[in-house]
Short mmCIF file of C-alpha atoms and ligand atoms in Angstrom, two decimals:
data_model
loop_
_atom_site.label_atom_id
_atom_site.label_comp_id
_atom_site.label_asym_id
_atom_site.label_seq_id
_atom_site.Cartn_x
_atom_site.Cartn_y
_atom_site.Cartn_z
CA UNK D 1 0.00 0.00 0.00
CA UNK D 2 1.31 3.24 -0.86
CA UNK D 3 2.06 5.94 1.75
CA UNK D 4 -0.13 8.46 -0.06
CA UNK D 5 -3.22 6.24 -0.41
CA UNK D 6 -6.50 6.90 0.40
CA UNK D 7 -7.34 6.31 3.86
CA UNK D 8 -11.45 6.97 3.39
CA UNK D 9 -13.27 8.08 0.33
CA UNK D 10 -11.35 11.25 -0.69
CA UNK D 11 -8.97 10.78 2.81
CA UNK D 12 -5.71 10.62 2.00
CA UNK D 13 -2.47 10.29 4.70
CA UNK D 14 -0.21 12.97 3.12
CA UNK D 15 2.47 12.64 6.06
CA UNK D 16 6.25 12.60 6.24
CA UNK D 17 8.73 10.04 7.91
CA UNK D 18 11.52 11.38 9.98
CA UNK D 19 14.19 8.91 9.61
CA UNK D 20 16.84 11.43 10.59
CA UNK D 21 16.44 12.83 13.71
CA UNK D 22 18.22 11.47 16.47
CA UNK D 23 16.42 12.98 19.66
CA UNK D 24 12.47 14.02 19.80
CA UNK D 25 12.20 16.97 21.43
CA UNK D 26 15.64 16.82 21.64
CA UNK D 27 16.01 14.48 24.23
CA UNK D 28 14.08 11.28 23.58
CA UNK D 29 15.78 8.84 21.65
CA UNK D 30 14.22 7.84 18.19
CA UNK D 31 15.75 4.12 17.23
CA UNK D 32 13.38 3.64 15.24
CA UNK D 33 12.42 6.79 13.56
CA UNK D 34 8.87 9.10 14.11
CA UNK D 35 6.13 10.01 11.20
CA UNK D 36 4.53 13.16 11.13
CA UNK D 37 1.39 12.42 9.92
CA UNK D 38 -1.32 14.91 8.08
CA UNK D 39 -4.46 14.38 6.36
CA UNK D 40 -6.27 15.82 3.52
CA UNK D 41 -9.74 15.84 2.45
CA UNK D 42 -10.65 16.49 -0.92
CA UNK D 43 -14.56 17.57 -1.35
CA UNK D 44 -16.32 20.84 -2.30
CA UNK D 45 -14.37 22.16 -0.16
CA UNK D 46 -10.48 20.74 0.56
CA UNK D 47 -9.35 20.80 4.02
CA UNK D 48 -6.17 19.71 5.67
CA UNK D 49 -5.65 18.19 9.25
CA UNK D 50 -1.94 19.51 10.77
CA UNK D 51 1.12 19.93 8.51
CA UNK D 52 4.56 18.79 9.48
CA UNK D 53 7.94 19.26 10.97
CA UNK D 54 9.11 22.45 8.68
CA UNK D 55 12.13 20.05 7.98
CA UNK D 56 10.00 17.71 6.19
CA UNK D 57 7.85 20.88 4.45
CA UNK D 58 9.23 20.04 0.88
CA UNK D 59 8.12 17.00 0.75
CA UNK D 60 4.89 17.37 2.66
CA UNK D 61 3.71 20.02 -0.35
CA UNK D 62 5.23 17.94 -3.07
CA UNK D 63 2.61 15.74 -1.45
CA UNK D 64 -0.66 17.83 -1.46
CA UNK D 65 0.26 18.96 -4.55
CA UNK D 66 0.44 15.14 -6.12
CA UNK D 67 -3.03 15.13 -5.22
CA UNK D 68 -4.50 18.83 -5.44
CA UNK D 69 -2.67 19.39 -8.90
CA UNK D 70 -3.24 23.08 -8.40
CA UNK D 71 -6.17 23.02 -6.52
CA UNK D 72 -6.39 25.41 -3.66
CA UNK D 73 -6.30 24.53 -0.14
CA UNK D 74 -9.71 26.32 1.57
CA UNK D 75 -8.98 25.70 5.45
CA UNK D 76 -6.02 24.06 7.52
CA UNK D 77 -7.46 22.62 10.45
CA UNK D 78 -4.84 23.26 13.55
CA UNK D 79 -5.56 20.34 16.24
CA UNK D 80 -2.16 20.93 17.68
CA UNK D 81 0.35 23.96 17.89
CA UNK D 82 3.59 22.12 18.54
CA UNK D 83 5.90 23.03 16.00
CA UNK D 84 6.20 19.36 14.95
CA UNK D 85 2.41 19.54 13.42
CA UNK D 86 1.91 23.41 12.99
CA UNK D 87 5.77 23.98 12.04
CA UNK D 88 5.30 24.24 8.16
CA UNK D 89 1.98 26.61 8.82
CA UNK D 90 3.64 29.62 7.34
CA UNK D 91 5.39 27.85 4.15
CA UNK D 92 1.63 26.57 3.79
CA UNK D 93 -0.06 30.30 4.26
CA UNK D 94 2.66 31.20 1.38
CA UNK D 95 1.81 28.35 -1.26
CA UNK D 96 -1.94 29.12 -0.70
CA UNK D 97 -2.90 32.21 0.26
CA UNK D 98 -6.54 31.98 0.62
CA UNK D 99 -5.74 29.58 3.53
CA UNK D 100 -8.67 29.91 6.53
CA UNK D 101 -6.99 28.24 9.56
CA UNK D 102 -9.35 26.41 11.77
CA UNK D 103 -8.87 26.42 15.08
CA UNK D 104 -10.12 27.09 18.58
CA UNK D 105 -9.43 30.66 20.23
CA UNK D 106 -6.11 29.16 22.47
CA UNK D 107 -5.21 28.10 18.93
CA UNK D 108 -5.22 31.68 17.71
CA UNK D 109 -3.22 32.84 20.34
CA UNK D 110 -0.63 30.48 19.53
CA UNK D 111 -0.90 31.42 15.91
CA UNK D 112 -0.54 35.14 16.62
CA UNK D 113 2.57 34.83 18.90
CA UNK D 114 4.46 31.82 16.88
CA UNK D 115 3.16 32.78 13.04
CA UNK D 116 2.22 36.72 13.01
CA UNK D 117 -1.23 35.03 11.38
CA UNK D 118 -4.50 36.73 12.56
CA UNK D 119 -6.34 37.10 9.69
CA UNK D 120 -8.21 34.33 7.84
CA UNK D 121 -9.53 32.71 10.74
CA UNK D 122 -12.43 30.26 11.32
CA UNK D 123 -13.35 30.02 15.43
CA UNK D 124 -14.45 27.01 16.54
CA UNK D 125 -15.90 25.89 20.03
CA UNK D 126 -17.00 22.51 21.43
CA UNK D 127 -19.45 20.89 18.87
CA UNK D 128 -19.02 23.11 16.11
CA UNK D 129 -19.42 22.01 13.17
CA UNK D 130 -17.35 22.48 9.28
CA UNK D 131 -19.50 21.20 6.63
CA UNK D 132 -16.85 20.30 3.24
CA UNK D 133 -19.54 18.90 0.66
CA UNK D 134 -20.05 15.27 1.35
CA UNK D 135 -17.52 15.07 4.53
CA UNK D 136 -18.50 17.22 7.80
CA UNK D 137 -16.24 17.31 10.63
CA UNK D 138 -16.76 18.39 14.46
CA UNK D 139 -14.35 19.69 16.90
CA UNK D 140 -13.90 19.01 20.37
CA UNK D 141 -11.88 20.39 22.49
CA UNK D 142 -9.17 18.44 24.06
CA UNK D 143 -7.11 20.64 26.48
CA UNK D 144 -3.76 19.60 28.34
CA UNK D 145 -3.47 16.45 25.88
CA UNK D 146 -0.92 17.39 26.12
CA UNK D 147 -1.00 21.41 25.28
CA UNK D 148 -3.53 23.92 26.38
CA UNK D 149 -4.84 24.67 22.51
CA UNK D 150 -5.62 20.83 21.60
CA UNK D 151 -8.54 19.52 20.00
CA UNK D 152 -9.88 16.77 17.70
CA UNK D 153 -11.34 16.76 14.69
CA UNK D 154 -14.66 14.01 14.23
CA UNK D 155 -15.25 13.31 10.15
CA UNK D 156 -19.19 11.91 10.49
CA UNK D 157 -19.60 10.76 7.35
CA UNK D 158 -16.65 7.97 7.75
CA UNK D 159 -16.65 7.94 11.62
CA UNK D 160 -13.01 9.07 11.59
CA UNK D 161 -11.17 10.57 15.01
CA UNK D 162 -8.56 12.92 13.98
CA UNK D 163 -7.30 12.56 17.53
CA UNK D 164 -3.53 14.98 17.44
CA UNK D 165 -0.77 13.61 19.23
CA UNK D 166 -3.25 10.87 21.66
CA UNK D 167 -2.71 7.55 20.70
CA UNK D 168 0.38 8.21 19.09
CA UNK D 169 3.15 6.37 18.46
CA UNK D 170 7.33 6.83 18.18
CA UNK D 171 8.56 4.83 15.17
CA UNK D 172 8.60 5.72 11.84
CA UNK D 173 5.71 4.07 8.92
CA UNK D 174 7.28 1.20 6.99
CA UNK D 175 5.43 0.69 3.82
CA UNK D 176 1.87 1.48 5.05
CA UNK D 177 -0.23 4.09 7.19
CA UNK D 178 -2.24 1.45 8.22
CA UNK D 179 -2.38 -0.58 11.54
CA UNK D 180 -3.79 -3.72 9.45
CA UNK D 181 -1.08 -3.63 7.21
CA UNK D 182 1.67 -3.33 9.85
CA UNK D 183 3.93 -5.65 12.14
CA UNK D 184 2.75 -3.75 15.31
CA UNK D 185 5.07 -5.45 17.41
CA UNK D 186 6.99 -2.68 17.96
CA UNK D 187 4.88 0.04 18.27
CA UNK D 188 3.02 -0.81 20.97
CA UNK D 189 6.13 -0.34 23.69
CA UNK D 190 6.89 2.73 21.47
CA UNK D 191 3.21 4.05 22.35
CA UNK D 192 3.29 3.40 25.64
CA UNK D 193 6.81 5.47 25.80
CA UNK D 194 5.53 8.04 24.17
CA UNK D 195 2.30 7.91 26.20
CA UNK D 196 4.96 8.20 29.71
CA UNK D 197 7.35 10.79 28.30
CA UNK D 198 5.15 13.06 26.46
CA UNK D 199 1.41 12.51 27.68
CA UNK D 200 1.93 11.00 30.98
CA UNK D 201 1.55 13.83 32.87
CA UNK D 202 -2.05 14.75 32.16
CA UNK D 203 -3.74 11.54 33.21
CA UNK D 204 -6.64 13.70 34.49
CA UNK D 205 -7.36 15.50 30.91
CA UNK D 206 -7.08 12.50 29.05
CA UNK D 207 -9.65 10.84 31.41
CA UNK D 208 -11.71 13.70 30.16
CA UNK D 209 -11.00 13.29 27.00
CA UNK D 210 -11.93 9.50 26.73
CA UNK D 211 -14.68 10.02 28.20
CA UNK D 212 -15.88 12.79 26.01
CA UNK D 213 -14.53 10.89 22.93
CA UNK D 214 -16.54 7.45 23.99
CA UNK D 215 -19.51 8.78 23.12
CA UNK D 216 -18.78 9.18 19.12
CA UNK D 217 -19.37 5.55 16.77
CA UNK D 218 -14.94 5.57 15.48
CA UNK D 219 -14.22 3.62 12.66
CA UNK D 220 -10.73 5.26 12.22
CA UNK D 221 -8.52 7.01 14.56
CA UNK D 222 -5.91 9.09 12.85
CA UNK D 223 -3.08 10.63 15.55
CA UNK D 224 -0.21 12.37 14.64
CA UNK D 225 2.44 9.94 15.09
CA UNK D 226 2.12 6.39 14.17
CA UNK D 227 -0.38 3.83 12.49
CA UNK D 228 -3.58 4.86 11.60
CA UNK D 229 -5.74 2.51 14.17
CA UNK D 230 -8.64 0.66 12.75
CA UNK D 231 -8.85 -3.23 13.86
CA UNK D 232 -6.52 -2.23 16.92
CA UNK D 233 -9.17 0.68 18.01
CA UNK D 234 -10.71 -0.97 21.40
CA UNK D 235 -7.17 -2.04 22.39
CA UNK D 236 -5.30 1.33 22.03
CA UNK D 237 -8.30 2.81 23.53
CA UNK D 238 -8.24 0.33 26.73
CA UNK D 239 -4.41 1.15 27.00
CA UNK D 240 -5.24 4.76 26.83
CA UNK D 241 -7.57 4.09 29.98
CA UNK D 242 -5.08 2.28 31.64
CA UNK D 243 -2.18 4.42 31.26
CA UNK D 244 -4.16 7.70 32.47
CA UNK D 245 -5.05 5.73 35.76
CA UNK D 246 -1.90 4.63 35.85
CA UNK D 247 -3.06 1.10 35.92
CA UNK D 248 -0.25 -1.15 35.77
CA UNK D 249 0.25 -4.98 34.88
CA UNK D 250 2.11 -7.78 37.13
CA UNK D 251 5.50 -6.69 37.22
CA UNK D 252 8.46 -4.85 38.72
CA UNK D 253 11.24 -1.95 37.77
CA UNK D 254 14.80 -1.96 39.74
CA UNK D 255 16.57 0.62 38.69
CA UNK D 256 19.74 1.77 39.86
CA UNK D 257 22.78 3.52 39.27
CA UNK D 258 26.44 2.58 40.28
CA UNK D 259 29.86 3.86 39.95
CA UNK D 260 31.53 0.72 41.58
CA UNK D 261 29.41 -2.24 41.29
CA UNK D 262 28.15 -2.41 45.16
CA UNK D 263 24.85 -0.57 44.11
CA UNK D 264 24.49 -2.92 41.55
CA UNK D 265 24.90 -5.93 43.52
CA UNK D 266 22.32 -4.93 45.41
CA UNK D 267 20.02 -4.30 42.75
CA UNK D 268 21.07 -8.31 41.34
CA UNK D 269 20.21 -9.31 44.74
CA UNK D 270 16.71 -7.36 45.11
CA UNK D 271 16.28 -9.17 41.41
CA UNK D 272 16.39 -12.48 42.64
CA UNK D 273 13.83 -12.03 45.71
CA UNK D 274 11.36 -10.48 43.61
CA UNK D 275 11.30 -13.65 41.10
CA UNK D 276 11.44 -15.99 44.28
CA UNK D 277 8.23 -13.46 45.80
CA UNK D 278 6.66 -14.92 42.45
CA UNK D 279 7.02 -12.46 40.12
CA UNK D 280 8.39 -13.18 36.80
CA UNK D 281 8.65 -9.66 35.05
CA UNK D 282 11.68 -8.15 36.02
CA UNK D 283 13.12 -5.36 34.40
CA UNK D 284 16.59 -4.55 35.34
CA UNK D 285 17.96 -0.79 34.79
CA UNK D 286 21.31 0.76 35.04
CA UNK D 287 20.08 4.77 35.01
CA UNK D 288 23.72 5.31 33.25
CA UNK D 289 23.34 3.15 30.68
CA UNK D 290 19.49 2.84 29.65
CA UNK D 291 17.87 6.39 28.78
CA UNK D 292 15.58 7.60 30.75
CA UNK D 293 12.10 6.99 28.58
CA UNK D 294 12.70 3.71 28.08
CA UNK D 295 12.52 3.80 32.08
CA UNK D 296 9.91 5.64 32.64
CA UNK D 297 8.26 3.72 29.94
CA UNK D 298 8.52 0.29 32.20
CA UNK D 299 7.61 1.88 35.14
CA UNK D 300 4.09 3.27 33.43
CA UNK D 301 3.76 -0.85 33.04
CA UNK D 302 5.08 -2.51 35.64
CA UNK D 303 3.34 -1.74 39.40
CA UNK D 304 6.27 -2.38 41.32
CA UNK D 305 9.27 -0.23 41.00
CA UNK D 306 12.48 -0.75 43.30
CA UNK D 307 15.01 1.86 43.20
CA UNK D 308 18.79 1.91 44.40
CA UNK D 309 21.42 4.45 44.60
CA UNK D 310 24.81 5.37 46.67
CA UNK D 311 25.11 8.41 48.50
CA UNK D 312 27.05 11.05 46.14
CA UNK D 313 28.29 14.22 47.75
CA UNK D 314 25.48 13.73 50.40
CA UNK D 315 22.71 13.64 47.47
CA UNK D 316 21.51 10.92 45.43
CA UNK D 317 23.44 9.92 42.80
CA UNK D 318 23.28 12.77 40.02
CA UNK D 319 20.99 10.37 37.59
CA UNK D 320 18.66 8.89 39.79
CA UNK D 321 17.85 12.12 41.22
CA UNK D 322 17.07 13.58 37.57
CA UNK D 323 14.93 10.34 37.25
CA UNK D 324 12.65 10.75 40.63
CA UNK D 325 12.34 14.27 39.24
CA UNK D 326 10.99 12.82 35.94
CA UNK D 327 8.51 10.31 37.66
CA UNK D 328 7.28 13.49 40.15
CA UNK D 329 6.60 15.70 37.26
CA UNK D 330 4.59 12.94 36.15
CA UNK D 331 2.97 12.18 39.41
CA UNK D 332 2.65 8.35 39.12
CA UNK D 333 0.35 6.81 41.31
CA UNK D 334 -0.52 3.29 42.95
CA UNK D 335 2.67 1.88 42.26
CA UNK D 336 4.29 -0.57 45.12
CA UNK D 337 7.91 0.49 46.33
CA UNK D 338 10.85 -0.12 47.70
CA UNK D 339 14.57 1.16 47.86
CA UNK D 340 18.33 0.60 48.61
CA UNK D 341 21.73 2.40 48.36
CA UNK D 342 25.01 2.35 49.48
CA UNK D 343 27.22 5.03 51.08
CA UNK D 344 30.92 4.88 52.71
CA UNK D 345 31.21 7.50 55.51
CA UNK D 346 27.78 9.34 55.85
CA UNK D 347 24.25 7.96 54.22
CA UNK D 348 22.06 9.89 52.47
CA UNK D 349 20.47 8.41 49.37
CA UNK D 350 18.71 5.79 51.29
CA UNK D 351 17.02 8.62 53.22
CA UNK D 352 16.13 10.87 50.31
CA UNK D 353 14.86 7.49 48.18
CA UNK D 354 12.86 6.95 51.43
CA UNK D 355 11.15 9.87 51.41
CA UNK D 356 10.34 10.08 47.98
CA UNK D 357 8.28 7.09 48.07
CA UNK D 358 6.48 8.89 50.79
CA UNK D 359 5.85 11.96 49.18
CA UNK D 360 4.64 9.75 45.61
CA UNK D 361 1.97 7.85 48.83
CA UNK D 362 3.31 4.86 47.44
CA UNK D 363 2.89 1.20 49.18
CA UNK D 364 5.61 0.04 50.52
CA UNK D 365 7.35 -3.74 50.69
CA UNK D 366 10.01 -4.20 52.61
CA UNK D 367 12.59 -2.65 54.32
CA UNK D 368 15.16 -0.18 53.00
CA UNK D 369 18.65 -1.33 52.84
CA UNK D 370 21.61 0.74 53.33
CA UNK D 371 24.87 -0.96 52.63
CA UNK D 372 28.31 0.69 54.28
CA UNK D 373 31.58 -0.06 52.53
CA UNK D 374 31.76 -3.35 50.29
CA UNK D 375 28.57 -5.35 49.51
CA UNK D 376 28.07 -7.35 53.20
CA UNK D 377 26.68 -10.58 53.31
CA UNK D 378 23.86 -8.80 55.83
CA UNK D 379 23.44 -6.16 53.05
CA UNK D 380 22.99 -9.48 50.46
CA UNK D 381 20.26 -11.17 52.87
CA UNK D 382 18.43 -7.36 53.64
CA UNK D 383 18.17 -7.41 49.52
CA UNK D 384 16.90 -10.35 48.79
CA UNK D 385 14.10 -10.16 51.60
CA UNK D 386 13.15 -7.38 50.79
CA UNK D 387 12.63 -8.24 46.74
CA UNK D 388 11.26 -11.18 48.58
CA UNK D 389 8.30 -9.10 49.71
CA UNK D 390 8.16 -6.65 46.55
CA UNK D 391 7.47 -9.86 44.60
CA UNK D 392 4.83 -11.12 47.10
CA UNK D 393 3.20 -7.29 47.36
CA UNK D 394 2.95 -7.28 43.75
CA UNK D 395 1.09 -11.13 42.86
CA UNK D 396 -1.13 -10.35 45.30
CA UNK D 397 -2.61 -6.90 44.05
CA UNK D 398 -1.32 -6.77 40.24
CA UNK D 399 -3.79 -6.57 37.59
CA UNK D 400 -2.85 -10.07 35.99
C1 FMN A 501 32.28 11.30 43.94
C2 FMN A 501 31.81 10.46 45.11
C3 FMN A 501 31.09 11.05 46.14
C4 FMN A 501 30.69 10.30 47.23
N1 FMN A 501 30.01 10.90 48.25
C5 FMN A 501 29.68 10.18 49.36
C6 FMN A 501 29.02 10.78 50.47
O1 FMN A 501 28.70 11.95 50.45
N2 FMN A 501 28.73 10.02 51.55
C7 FMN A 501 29.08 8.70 51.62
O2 FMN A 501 28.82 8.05 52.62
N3 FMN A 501 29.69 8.10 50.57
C8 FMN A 501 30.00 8.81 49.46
N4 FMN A 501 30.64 8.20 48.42
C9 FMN A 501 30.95 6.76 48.52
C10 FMN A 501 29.92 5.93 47.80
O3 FMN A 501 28.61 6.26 48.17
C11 FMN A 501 30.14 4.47 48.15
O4 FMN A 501 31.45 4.09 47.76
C12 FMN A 501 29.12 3.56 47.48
O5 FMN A 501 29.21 2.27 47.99
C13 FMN A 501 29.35 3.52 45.98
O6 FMN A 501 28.43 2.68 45.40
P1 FMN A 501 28.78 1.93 44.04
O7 FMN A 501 29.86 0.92 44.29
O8 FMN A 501 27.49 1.30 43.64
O9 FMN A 501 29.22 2.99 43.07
C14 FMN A 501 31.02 8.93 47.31
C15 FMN A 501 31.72 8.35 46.24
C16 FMN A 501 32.10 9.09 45.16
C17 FMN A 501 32.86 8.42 44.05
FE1 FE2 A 502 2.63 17.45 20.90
FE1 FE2 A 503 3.39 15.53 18.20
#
């Protein structure tokens, strides 16, 4: 299937792949590439949903034009502002000045400060509706998923859920738009770290959002990243509903970080309780060698999370204290916890790790260990019993 296809009748995916850049947002590792997608409706009127990265602008109008032939562009519909959707707005207003840009009044504000646009402009509001000929769309308003200024666009006539960055994926399209078409093995851990890094704040306004959203019959849902969903709907849905009450599945996160291998032992240790407390996921992390998403991307699954660190200059140790500022932001809940470090002269990451857990109102298993000097045989026992419990904790009260 080709990448310009239709998607609906007169719907056609007119988005880019970014096999290039190395860091989304410029700090989220992209191994296996991103799409920017954007969709165009061709009817009495010809509308477009988001543009692209301005990197990717060439292409993207070599793309509309493949299919407009000179035919005008009438509105851009502006579901997100983030410069990797709305970044090739002003090359657009250029190519086709009689451009109206849809959007809602945050949208315009946006518009104003990042384009210098305020002319041209359609308002819309919750339920408002944009009748093209054949196709009519609807717009709902979707704040704080994950910017102030999102909303969706509805398509009746096809059912379709133009639904902006939720239920997006990292990972760029390989041959076809379409979820049917794709080996989705991948994407799904690549959704739910994109759901943890980017979205995984706003549980609370996605809640809303799902719940607004479950009213409307969706045949398609077309985000902008990632497959088009259509036989995978109910499941990226139910993840969605998971993941924003940070539901988790049977399972545990140690991560640590180590200089000279005692932390670590520790962490090896913890390891084998938890499997012997019955709990076969385990997910082993070294915070120095595994980036941080892919973290934070286990610990959205897994509902136990065990963290270690030595004592460094009286702190934590320099990563794991960027990490528990990482799961804060994100304010995590119901997760089962427990922690460990190591110091030589005067403790102090076992006391800060502590007390995170209490601020989080976490559950705790077990008892904190706190190892002085070389890893001690006592330190070894304290470890395991305590993954010991962690494992127990968790096959008692995980999901499945
Ligand atoms: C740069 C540096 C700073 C440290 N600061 C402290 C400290 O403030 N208090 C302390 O008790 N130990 C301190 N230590 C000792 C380590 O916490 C201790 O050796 C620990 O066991 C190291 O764990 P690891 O083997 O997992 O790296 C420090 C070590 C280093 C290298
Ligand atoms: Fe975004
Ligand atoms: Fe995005």
């Amino acid at each position: 299937m080709s990448l310009t296809k239709t998607i609906a009748d007169n719907i056609y995916y007119v988005g880019v792949n970014d096999r290039q850049k190395e860091l989304f947002e410029n700090y989220l590792p992209l191994p296996q590439g991103v799409s920017y997608n954007s969709y165009l409706i061709v009817d009495e009127k010809v509308a477009l949903i988001d543009t692209v990265d301005i990197s990717f602008a060439g292409q993207f109008l070599n793309k509309l034009e493949e299919i407009l032939n000179r035919r005008d562009v009438d509105y851009l519909i502006v579901d997100h502002m983030e410069p990797d959707h709305a970044g090739s707005i002003g090359l657009l207003k250029n190519r086709y000045p009689n451009l109206q840009i849809v959007g809602n009044k945050k949208t315009f504000d946006f518009l104003r400060g990042y384009f210098a646009i305020d002319t041209q402009l359609v308002e819309v509001t919750e339920g408002s509706h944009l009748a093209l000929g054949k196709h009519e769309l609807a717009f709902y308003m979707a704040p704080m998923v994950h910017w102030p200024e999102v909303m969706v666009t509805y398509e009746i006539t096809n059912r379709m859920l133009f639904s902006a960055d939720a239920f997006g994926t990292f990972g760029a399209l390989n041959g076809s738009f379409l979820d049917a078409d794709l080996d989705l093995s991948t994407f799904w851990d690549e959704m739910r770290r994109y759901y943890a890094c980017i979205v995984g704040k706003y549980g609370q306004p996605t809640q809303n959002a799902l719940k607004k959203l479950g009213a409307l019959p969706i045949q398609r849902i077309c985000s902008t990243h990632g497959p088009v969903w259509s036989n995978q709907i109910d499941k990226v849905v139910k993840l969605y509903e998971q993941w924003s009450r940070y539901e988790a599945e049977k399972g545990v996160v140690v991560v640590y970080g180590s200089m000279y291998g005692n932390t670590q032992l520790m962490a090896e240790r913890v390891a084998c309780g938890i499997v012997d407390g019955g709990v076969k996921n385990v997910v082993v992390h070294n915070v120095s060698k595994t980036d941080a998403s892919f973290i934070l991307s286990d610990i959205f699954k897994y509902q136990g999370l065990v963290i270690g660190s030595p004592t460094y200059m009286g702190e934590l140790y320099p990563l794991i204290d960027s990490l528990l500022t990482k799961i804060r932001e994100r304010g995590i809940k119901n997760r089962i916890y427990g922690c460990f470090g190591s110091h030589s002269w005067a403790t102090g990451a076992v006391k800060k790790l502590t007390a995170f857990g209490e601020t989080m109102n976490w559950e705790v298993a077990g008892v904190p260990v706190d190892n002085k000097y070389g890893f001690s045989a006592e330190s070894n026992a304290q470890c395991y019993e305590m993954g010991k419990m962690m494992g127990e904790s968790v096959s008692k009260s995980g999901r499945n």
